[in-house]
Short mmCIF file of C-alpha atoms in Angstrom, two decimals:
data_model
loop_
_atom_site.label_atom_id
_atom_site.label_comp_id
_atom_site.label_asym_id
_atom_site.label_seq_id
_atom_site.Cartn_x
_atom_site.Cartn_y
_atom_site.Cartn_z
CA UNK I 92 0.00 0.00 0.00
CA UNK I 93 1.07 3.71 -0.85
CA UNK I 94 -0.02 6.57 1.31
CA UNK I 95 -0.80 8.99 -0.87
CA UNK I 96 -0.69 12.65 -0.73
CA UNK I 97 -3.37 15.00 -0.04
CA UNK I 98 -5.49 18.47 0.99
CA UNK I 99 -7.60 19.97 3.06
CA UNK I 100 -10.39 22.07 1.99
CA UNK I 101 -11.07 24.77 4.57
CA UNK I 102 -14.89 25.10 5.78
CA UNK I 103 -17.38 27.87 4.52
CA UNK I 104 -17.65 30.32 7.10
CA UNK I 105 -20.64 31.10 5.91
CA UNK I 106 -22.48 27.28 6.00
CA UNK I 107 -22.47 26.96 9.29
CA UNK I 108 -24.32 23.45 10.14
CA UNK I 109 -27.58 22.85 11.72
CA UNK I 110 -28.64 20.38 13.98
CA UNK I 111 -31.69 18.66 14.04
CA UNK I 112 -32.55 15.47 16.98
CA UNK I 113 -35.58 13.35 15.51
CA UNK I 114 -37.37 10.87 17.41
CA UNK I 115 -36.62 7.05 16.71
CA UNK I 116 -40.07 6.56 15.55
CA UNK I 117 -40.25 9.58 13.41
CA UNK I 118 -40.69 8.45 10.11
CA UNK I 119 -41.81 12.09 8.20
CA UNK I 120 -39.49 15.15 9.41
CA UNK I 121 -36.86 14.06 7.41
CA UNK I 122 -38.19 14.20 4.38
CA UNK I 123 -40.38 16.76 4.97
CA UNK I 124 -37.16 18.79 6.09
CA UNK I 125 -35.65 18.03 2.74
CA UNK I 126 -38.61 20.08 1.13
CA UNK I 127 -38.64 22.94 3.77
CA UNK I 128 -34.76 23.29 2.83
CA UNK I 129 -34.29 21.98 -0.57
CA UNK I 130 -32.61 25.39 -1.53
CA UNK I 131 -30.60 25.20 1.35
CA UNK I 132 -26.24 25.75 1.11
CA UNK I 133 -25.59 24.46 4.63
CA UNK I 134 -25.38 21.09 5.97
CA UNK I 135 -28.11 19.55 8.30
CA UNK I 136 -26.80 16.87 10.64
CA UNK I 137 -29.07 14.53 11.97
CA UNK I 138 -29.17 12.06 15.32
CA UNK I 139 -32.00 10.44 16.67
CA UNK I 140 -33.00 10.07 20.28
CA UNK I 141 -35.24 6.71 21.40
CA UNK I 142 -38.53 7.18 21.75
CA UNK I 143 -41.72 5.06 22.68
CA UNK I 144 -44.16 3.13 20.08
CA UNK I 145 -46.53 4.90 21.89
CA UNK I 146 -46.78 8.19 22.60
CA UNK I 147 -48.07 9.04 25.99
CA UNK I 148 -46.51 11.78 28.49
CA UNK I 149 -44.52 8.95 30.75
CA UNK I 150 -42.85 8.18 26.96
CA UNK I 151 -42.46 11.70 26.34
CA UNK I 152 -40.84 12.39 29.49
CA UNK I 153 -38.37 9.87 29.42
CA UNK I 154 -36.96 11.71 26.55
CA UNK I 155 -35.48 14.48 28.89
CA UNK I 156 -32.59 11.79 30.24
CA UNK I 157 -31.52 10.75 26.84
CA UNK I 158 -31.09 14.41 25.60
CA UNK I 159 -27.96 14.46 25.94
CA UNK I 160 -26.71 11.09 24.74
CA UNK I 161 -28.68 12.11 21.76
CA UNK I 162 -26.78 15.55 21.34
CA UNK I 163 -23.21 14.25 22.15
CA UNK I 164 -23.54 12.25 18.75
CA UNK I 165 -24.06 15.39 16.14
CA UNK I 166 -20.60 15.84 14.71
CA UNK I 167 -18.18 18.43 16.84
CA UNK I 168 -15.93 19.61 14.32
CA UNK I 169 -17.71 22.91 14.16
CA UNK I 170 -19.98 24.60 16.52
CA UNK I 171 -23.99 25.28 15.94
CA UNK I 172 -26.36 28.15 15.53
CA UNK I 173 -29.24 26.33 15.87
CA UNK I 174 -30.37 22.79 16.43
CA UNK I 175 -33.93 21.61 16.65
CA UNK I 176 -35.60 19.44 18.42
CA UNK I 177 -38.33 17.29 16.78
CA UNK I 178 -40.89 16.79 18.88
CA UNK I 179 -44.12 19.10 19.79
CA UNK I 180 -45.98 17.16 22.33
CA UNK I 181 -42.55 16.31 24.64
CA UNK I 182 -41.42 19.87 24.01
CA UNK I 183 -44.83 20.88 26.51
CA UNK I 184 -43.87 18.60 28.90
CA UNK I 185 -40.08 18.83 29.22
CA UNK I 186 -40.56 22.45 28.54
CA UNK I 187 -38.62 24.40 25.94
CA UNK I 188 -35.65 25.90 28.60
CA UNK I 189 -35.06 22.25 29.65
CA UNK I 190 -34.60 20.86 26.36
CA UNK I 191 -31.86 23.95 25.42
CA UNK I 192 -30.30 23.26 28.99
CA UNK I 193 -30.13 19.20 27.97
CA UNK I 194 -28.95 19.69 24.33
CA UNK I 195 -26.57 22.21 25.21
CA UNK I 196 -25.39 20.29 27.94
CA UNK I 197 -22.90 17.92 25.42
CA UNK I 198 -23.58 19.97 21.90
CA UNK I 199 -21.87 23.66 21.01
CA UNK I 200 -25.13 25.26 19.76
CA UNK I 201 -26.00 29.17 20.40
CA UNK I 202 -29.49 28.08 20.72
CA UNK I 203 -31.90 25.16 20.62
CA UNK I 204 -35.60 25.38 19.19
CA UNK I 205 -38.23 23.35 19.11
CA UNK I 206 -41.97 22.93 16.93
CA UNK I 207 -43.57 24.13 20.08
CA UNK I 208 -41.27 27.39 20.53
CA UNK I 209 -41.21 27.40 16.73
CA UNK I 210 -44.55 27.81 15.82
CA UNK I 211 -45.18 30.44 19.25
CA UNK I 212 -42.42 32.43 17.15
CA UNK I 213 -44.29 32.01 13.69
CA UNK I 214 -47.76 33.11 15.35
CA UNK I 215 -46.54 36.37 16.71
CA UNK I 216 -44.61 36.99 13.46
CA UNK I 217 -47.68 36.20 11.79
CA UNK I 218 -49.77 38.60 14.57
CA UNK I 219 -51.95 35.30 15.15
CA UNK I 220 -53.01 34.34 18.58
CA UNK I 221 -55.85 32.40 18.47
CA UNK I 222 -55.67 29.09 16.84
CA UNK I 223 -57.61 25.53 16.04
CA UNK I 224 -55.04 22.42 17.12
CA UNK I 225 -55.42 19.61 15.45
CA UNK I 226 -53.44 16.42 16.55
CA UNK I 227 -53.06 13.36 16.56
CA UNK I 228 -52.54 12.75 20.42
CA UNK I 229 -54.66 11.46 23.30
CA UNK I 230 -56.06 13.33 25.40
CA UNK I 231 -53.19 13.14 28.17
CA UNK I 232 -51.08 14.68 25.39
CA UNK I 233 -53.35 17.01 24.46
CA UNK I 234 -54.18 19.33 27.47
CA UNK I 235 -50.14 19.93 28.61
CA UNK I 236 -49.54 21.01 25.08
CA UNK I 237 -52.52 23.30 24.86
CA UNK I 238 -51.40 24.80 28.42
CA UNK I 239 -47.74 25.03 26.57
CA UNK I 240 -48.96 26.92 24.19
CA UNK I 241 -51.43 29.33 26.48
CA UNK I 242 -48.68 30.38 28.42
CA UNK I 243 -46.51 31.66 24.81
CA UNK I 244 -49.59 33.39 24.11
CA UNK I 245 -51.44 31.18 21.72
CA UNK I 246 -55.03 30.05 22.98
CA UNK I 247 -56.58 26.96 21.18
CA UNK I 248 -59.85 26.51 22.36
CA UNK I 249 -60.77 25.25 19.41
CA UNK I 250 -59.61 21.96 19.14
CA UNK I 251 -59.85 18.09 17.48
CA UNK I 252 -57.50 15.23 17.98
CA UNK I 253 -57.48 11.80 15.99
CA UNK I 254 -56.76 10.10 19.05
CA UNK I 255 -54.35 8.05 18.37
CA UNK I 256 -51.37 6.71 20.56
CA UNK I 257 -49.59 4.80 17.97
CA UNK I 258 -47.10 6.61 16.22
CA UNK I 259 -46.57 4.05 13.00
CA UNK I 260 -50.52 4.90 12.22
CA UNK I 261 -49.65 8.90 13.03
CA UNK I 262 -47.23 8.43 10.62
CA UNK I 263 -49.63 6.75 8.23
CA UNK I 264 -53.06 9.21 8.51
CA UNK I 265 -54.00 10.15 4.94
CA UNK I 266 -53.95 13.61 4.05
CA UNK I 267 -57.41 13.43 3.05
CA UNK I 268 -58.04 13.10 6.63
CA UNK I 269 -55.65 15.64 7.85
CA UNK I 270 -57.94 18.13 5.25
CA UNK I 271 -61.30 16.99 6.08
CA UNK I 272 -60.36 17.53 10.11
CA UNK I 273 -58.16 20.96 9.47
CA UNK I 274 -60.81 22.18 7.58
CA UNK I 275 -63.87 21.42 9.66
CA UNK I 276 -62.05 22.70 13.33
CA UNK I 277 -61.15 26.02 11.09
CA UNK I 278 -64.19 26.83 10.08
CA UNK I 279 -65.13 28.16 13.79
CA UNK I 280 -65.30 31.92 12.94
CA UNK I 281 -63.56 32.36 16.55
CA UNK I 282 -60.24 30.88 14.80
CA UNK I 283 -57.60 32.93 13.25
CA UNK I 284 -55.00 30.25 12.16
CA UNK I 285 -55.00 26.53 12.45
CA UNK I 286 -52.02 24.31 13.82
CA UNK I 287 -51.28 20.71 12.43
CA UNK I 288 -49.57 19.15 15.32
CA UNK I 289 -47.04 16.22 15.78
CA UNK I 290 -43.60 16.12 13.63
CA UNK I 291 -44.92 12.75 12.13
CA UNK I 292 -48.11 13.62 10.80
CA UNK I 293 -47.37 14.12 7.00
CA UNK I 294 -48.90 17.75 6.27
CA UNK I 295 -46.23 19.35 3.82
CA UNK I 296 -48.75 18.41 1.12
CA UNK I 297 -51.87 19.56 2.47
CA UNK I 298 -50.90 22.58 3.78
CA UNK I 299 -51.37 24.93 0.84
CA UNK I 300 -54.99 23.10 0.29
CA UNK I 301 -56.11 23.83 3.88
CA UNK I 302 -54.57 27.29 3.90
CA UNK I 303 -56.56 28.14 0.19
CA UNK I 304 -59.71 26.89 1.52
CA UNK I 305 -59.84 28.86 4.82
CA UNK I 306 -58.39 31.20 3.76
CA UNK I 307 -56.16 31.83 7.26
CA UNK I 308 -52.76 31.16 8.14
CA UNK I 309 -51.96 26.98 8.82
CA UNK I 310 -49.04 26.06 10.34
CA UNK I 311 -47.47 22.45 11.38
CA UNK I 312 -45.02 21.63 13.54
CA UNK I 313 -42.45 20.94 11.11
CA UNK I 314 -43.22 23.29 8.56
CA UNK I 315 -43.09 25.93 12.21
CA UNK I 316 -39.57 24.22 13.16
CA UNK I 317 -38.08 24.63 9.77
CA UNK I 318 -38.95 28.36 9.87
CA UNK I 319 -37.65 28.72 12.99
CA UNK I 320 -34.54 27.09 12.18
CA UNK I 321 -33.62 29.31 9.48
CA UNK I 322 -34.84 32.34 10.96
CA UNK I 323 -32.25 31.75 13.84
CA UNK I 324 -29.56 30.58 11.46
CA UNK I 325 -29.52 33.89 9.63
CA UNK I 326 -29.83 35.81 12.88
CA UNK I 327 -27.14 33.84 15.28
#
């Protein structure tokens, strides 16, 4: 064998990464995520954190210990603007603060976001406060993210859920579905903007329909995350 010679290539300043933790049973925000930044000249790094079949707010909590573990593994060679955190619903109950303070704990990042802080950011920027949810939670899922969001200053009285624990059927709810139930919950003249929650619900397609229809603002959570994300990139 020869060892051959070679060169370095020094990094763009200017592309500095992004980091982005996705749940192990997350089967949509990546691609999705390729859409949202298809025009994108920066690298997005990716590492996933375990999470349960189910989700339920003991499963979602459980994600706070393995924060770390799950931040340590983004690659270190260059420090962070912004990394996100996929998940709405354990976002509420971990609470936004906590997830920066457990991210940051092993990962050089300026700041740490979230669909849940994300789409709190996009409603004021949008001057929207009062909102239809639609998920795809239980009810125990339901009410700490609603609370979540009351205290940023969204209200969501308005609300419908498909009820569902499972997250490979989340994953696999039709976008007719996601339509039919967006459009029905936004029709309440009390709403001003409708919110498609849950990183795994596929909505990147039925967004535009929903948003034609109502005629008011929708946003999703990771439609709301990618925003955020490259809001804060451009800012940090």
């Amino acid at each position: 064998m020869s060892y051959l010679p070679y060169t370095l290539d020094a990094d763009d300043p200017a592309a500095s990464p992004m980091g982005l933790i996705v749940l192990q049973t997350d089967e949509t925000i990546e691609p999705e995520f390729n859409a949202y930044f298809a025009d994108r000249t920066y690298p997005i790094y990716v590492s996933r954190i375990p999470s349960g079949t189910e989700v339920t707010t003991d499963t979602l909590a459980q994600m706070e210990k393995a924060l770390p573990a799950a931040a340590d593994l983004l690659p270190k060679i260059r420090p962070y603007k912004v990394v996100g955190y996929g998940c709405t619903s354990a976002s509420s109950v971990i609470g936004s603060e906590q997830v920066e303070r457990m991210v940051q704990e092993t990962c050089n990042t300026a700041v740490v976001t979230n669909p849940l802080r994300a789409a709190s950011a996009c409603a004021a920027h949008l001057g929207v406060s009062k909102f239809a949810l639609l998920s795809p939670y239980i009810q125990d899922v339901n009410e700490p993210l609603r609370r979540a969001f009351a205290e940023n200053g969204v209200s969501m009285d308005v609300f419908g859920s498909f009820g569902e624990a499972e997250e490979s059927k989340v994953v696999r709810i039709s976008r007719r579905s996601v339509v039919d139930a967006a459009l029905k919950l936004g029709a309440d003249s009390s709403v001003e903007a409708i919110f498609l929650s849950c990183t795994n619900l596929r909505t990147f397609d039925a967004i535009c329909e929903i948003q034609e229809r109502l005629g008011k603002p929708v946003l999703s959570s990771n439609q709301s995350l990618a925003w955020h994300m490259r809001e804060l990139n451009s800012h940090q």
